[in-house]
């Protein structure tokens, strides 16, 4: 894969030896979590606890252990900017998963204001994926959030997304649908300073759309990509566990209810 070749080349440029086949993994998973202004302490805790519980879940652990050498995991938190909250860690055993869950639960809440999805994708592309210690057959970015980007035009978001897709990365979506709060997004959206001075770039912004439709159109992409919505923050842990199993196992996305289920491929 391109990602594996690029990482091997990077290792050579840094003066290190090329990775051996034994050092590779099937899946490298970046969990990217929204901490913008709409995410209060309760919602933040539900997300961090949901990630930690997913790592400790027996079904998720079975999926991890079915991969020779386990998986690599990283956590990114994002709002106005993005930061690598938990650096790449190999998870191959129950003890590895438990230790990583401890780190996730300890990530401090450093809230932001805006929802800068495009800038997050740029950071992941430039600063997170290149840090992956070994080659991976699949590099998956799992993006969750409760709002649309209010920092960039969609063309700029597509530029960042498409650069990741061109490198063979898969981007999956976990939009958090909060009834009565984000049923329709785009109309009168809260925007970063300067953004509102420009003409709204796409018709969907003028007329409004649903958050899952926005994620499907502007975020999700790549081999085997899919979207799975959480029905509120209380449903985040359940949705994430399901997503982890699918992503780690490399399962094809399914839509069990005649195309109307919560899982949909791009």
Short mmCIF file of C-alpha atoms in Angstrom, two decimals:
data_model
loop_
_atom_site.label_atom_id
_atom_site.label_comp_id
_atom_site.label_asym_id
_atom_site.label_seq_id
_atom_site.Cartn_x
_atom_site.Cartn_y
_atom_site.Cartn_z
CA UNK A 1 0.00 0.00 0.00
CA UNK A 2 1.02 3.60 -0.50
CA UNK A 3 0.91 4.29 3.28
CA UNK A 4 3.27 1.40 4.02
CA UNK A 5 5.66 2.44 1.23
CA UNK A 6 5.66 6.05 2.38
CA UNK A 7 6.37 5.04 5.98
CA UNK A 8 9.23 2.78 4.88
CA UNK A 9 10.68 5.65 2.82
CA UNK A 10 10.31 7.97 5.80
CA UNK A 11 12.22 5.48 7.95
CA UNK A 12 15.04 5.35 5.42
CA UNK A 13 15.19 9.15 5.22
CA UNK A 14 15.53 9.28 9.00
CA UNK A 15 18.35 6.78 8.92
CA UNK A 16 16.40 3.84 10.34
CA UNK A 17 16.03 0.42 8.78
CA UNK A 18 13.03 -0.59 6.72
CA UNK A 19 10.21 -2.27 8.60
CA UNK A 20 10.04 -6.05 8.48
CA UNK A 21 6.84 -7.90 7.69
CA UNK A 22 6.63 -9.00 11.34
CA UNK A 23 6.46 -5.37 12.44
CA UNK A 24 3.41 -4.49 10.36
CA UNK A 25 -0.23 -4.51 11.48
CA UNK A 26 -3.49 -5.00 9.65
CA UNK A 27 -5.20 -1.89 11.07
CA UNK A 28 -4.06 1.47 12.38
CA UNK A 29 -7.00 3.38 13.86
CA UNK A 30 -7.15 7.12 14.54
CA UNK A 31 -10.12 8.04 16.73
CA UNK A 32 -10.83 11.74 16.19
CA UNK A 33 -13.21 13.34 18.69
CA UNK A 34 -15.05 16.69 18.60
CA UNK A 35 -14.48 18.89 21.67
CA UNK A 36 -15.92 22.14 20.25
CA UNK A 37 -18.15 24.57 22.12
CA UNK A 38 -21.21 22.30 22.01
CA UNK A 39 -19.35 19.62 24.00
CA UNK A 40 -19.75 20.29 27.71
CA UNK A 41 -18.15 18.29 30.53
CA UNK A 42 -20.90 15.68 30.51
CA UNK A 43 -20.66 15.13 26.76
CA UNK A 44 -16.88 15.06 26.89
CA UNK A 45 -16.98 12.41 29.61
CA UNK A 46 -19.45 10.31 27.63
CA UNK A 47 -17.11 10.36 24.64
CA UNK A 48 -13.92 9.51 26.55
CA UNK A 49 -15.64 6.84 28.62
CA UNK A 50 -17.26 5.46 25.48
CA UNK A 51 -13.85 5.08 23.81
CA UNK A 52 -12.31 3.50 26.91
CA UNK A 53 -15.21 1.09 27.33
CA UNK A 54 -15.03 0.13 23.66
CA UNK A 55 -11.36 -0.78 24.03
CA UNK A 56 -12.24 -2.97 27.02
CA UNK A 57 -15.26 -4.59 25.37
CA UNK A 58 -14.87 -8.38 24.89
CA UNK A 59 -16.18 -8.29 21.32
CA UNK A 60 -13.78 -5.49 20.37
CA UNK A 61 -10.93 -7.34 22.07
CA UNK A 62 -11.77 -10.47 20.09
CA UNK A 63 -11.60 -8.43 16.87
CA UNK A 64 -8.25 -6.97 17.91
CA UNK A 65 -6.78 -10.35 18.85
CA UNK A 66 -7.92 -11.86 15.55
CA UNK A 67 -5.30 -9.62 13.92
CA UNK A 68 -1.77 -10.97 14.07
CA UNK A 69 0.18 -8.38 16.05
CA UNK A 70 -2.98 -6.57 17.12
CA UNK A 71 -3.70 -3.00 15.99
CA UNK A 72 -2.25 0.46 16.42
CA UNK A 73 -4.45 3.09 18.08
CA UNK A 74 -4.21 6.89 18.39
CA UNK A 75 -6.63 9.48 19.80
CA UNK A 76 -7.03 13.00 18.42
CA UNK A 77 -9.18 15.70 20.02
CA UNK A 78 -10.19 18.66 17.89
CA UNK A 79 -12.11 21.93 17.84
CA UNK A 80 -10.41 25.16 16.67
CA UNK A 81 -7.28 23.06 16.25
CA UNK A 82 -6.39 19.41 16.70
CA UNK A 83 -3.95 17.67 19.03
CA UNK A 84 -2.67 14.15 19.41
CA UNK A 85 -4.09 13.29 22.83
CA UNK A 86 -2.90 9.66 22.91
CA UNK A 87 0.07 8.84 20.69
CA UNK A 88 0.23 5.64 18.64
CA UNK A 89 0.07 2.53 20.82
CA UNK A 90 0.03 -1.11 19.85
CA UNK A 91 -2.93 -2.99 21.32
CA UNK A 92 -2.54 -6.75 21.07
CA UNK A 93 -3.68 -8.05 24.46
CA UNK A 94 -6.29 -7.37 27.12
CA UNK A 95 -3.59 -5.70 29.21
CA UNK A 96 -2.65 -3.42 26.29
CA UNK A 97 -6.29 -2.41 25.85
CA UNK A 98 -6.73 -1.74 29.57
CA UNK A 99 -3.58 0.39 29.69
CA UNK A 100 -4.74 2.41 26.68
CA UNK A 101 -8.19 2.87 28.23
CA UNK A 102 -6.52 4.36 31.31
CA UNK A 103 -4.75 6.90 29.10
CA UNK A 104 -7.99 7.78 27.29
CA UNK A 105 -9.83 8.38 30.58
CA UNK A 106 -6.98 10.65 31.73
CA UNK A 107 -7.04 12.96 28.68
CA UNK A 108 -7.83 16.44 30.05
CA UNK A 109 -10.77 18.39 28.68
CA UNK A 110 -9.28 21.36 26.83
CA UNK A 111 -12.39 22.81 25.20
CA UNK A 112 -12.41 24.73 21.97
CA UNK A 113 -15.00 26.95 20.35
CA UNK A 114 -15.31 26.14 16.65
CA UNK A 115 -15.79 22.94 14.64
CA UNK A 116 -12.79 22.85 12.30
CA UNK A 117 -13.06 19.43 10.64
CA UNK A 118 -10.90 20.38 7.66
CA UNK A 119 -8.09 21.63 9.86
CA UNK A 120 -8.27 18.41 11.88
CA UNK A 121 -7.90 16.33 8.72
CA UNK A 122 -4.87 18.43 7.75
CA UNK A 123 -3.26 17.80 11.15
CA UNK A 124 -3.94 14.07 10.96
CA UNK A 125 -2.44 13.95 7.46
CA UNK A 126 0.67 15.98 8.30
CA UNK A 127 1.38 15.07 11.92
CA UNK A 128 -0.45 11.91 13.01
CA UNK A 129 -0.34 9.37 10.18
CA UNK A 130 3.40 9.99 9.54
CA UNK A 131 4.09 9.11 13.22
CA UNK A 132 2.73 5.58 12.79
CA UNK A 133 5.66 3.39 13.91
CA UNK A 134 5.01 0.49 11.51
CA UNK A 135 3.28 -0.05 8.18
CA UNK A 136 -0.42 -0.89 8.26
CA UNK A 137 -2.59 -2.61 5.67
CA UNK A 138 -5.41 -0.22 6.56
CA UNK A 139 -5.18 3.26 8.07
CA UNK A 140 -8.64 4.28 9.29
CA UNK A 141 -9.64 7.70 10.62
CA UNK A 142 -12.80 7.59 12.71
CA UNK A 143 -14.35 11.09 12.82
CA UNK A 144 -17.10 11.85 15.33
CA UNK A 145 -18.87 15.14 16.04
CA UNK A 146 -22.20 16.91 16.47
CA UNK A 147 -21.88 19.71 13.92
CA UNK A 148 -20.66 20.76 10.50
CA UNK A 149 -17.38 22.57 9.86
CA UNK A 150 -17.70 26.29 10.60
CA UNK A 151 -14.07 27.19 9.84
CA UNK A 152 -13.59 26.30 6.17
CA UNK A 153 -15.37 26.18 2.84
CA UNK A 154 -16.31 22.68 1.78
CA UNK A 155 -13.82 22.86 -1.09
CA UNK A 156 -11.03 23.27 1.47
CA UNK A 157 -12.41 20.33 3.46
CA UNK A 158 -12.47 18.21 0.30
CA UNK A 159 -8.85 19.11 -0.41
CA UNK A 160 -7.76 17.76 2.97
CA UNK A 161 -10.02 14.71 2.76
CA UNK A 162 -8.97 13.85 -0.78
CA UNK A 163 -5.27 14.06 0.12
CA UNK A 164 -5.82 11.41 2.77
CA UNK A 165 -7.89 9.26 0.42
CA UNK A 166 -5.21 9.50 -2.26
CA UNK A 167 -2.75 8.02 0.25
CA UNK A 168 -5.03 5.00 0.70
CA UNK A 169 -6.52 6.11 4.00
CA UNK A 170 -10.14 5.37 4.89
CA UNK A 171 -12.27 8.00 6.69
CA UNK A 172 -15.38 6.78 8.53
CA UNK A 173 -18.00 8.99 10.14
CA UNK A 174 -19.81 8.88 13.47
CA UNK A 175 -22.14 11.90 13.48
CA UNK A 176 -23.82 12.44 16.86
CA UNK A 177 -27.46 13.28 16.20
CA UNK A 178 -29.01 15.26 19.08
CA UNK A 179 -32.81 15.60 18.68
CA UNK A 180 -34.00 19.18 18.94
CA UNK A 181 -30.46 20.50 18.61
CA UNK A 182 -28.89 19.50 15.30
CA UNK A 183 -31.82 17.99 13.39
CA UNK A 184 -31.03 20.46 10.59
CA UNK A 185 -27.54 21.91 10.14
CA UNK A 186 -26.20 24.71 7.99
CA UNK A 187 -28.92 27.35 8.33
CA UNK A 188 -27.66 30.24 10.46
CA UNK A 189 -24.67 28.17 11.53
CA UNK A 190 -22.27 29.63 14.09
CA UNK A 191 -19.15 30.54 12.12
CA UNK A 192 -15.56 31.35 12.94
CA UNK A 193 -14.51 35.01 12.56
CA UNK A 194 -14.03 35.87 8.90
CA UNK A 195 -15.81 32.80 7.62
CA UNK A 196 -19.19 34.53 7.64
CA UNK A 197 -17.80 37.36 5.49
CA UNK A 198 -17.55 35.01 2.52
CA UNK A 199 -20.41 33.88 0.37
CA UNK A 200 -21.85 30.58 1.56
CA UNK A 201 -20.19 28.01 -0.69
CA UNK A 202 -22.82 25.36 -1.32
CA UNK A 203 -26.61 25.21 -1.63
CA UNK A 204 -26.85 22.77 1.27
CA UNK A 205 -25.55 25.47 3.58
CA UNK A 206 -28.29 27.85 2.49
CA UNK A 207 -31.15 25.38 2.70
CA UNK A 208 -29.91 23.21 5.52
CA UNK A 209 -29.22 19.49 5.57
CA UNK A 210 -28.93 16.69 8.11
CA UNK A 211 -25.68 16.05 9.91
CA UNK A 212 -25.35 12.48 8.69
CA UNK A 213 -25.95 13.60 5.09
CA UNK A 214 -23.29 16.32 5.53
CA UNK A 215 -20.78 13.80 6.88
CA UNK A 216 -21.54 11.41 4.04
CA UNK A 217 -21.02 14.09 1.39
CA UNK A 218 -18.01 15.91 2.81
CA UNK A 219 -16.12 13.62 5.22
CA UNK A 220 -16.52 9.90 4.59
CA UNK A 221 -14.45 8.18 1.90
CA UNK A 222 -11.87 5.57 1.01
CA UNK A 223 -11.79 1.77 0.74
CA UNK A 224 -14.64 0.16 2.71
CA UNK A 225 -15.69 3.48 4.24
CA UNK A 226 -18.99 3.84 6.06
CA UNK A 227 -21.03 6.08 8.31
CA UNK A 228 -22.74 5.03 11.52
CA UNK A 229 -24.74 7.60 13.47
CA UNK A 230 -25.07 7.84 17.25
CA UNK A 231 -28.55 8.77 18.44
CA UNK A 232 -27.36 11.32 20.96
CA UNK A 233 -24.35 11.30 23.27
CA UNK A 234 -25.89 8.55 25.37
CA UNK A 235 -25.68 6.28 22.31
CA UNK A 236 -22.05 7.17 21.51
CA UNK A 237 -20.51 4.19 23.34
CA UNK A 238 -22.80 1.68 21.62
CA UNK A 239 -22.17 3.15 18.17
CA UNK A 240 -18.42 3.29 18.72
CA UNK A 241 -18.23 -0.34 19.85
CA UNK A 242 -20.04 -1.39 16.69
CA UNK A 243 -17.77 0.78 14.55
CA UNK A 244 -14.61 -0.55 16.19
CA UNK A 245 -15.57 -4.15 15.48
CA UNK A 246 -16.29 -3.35 11.82
CA UNK A 247 -13.15 -1.25 11.36
CA UNK A 248 -10.77 -3.62 13.13
CA UNK A 249 -12.24 -6.70 11.45
CA UNK A 250 -12.27 -5.07 8.03
CA UNK A 251 -15.94 -5.98 7.65
CA UNK A 252 -17.84 -4.57 4.69
CA UNK A 253 -20.43 -1.97 5.71
CA UNK A 254 -23.97 -3.29 5.80
CA UNK A 255 -27.35 -1.62 5.81
CA UNK A 256 -29.82 -4.15 7.18
CA UNK A 257 -33.03 -2.16 6.82
CA UNK A 258 -33.45 -1.76 3.07
CA UNK A 259 -31.03 1.12 2.83
CA UNK A 260 -32.52 2.97 5.79
CA UNK A 261 -30.36 1.72 8.64
CA UNK A 262 -27.76 3.65 10.57
CA UNK A 263 -24.86 2.09 8.67
CA UNK A 264 -24.28 3.36 5.15
CA UNK A 265 -21.30 3.29 2.82
CA UNK A 266 -20.25 6.33 0.85
#
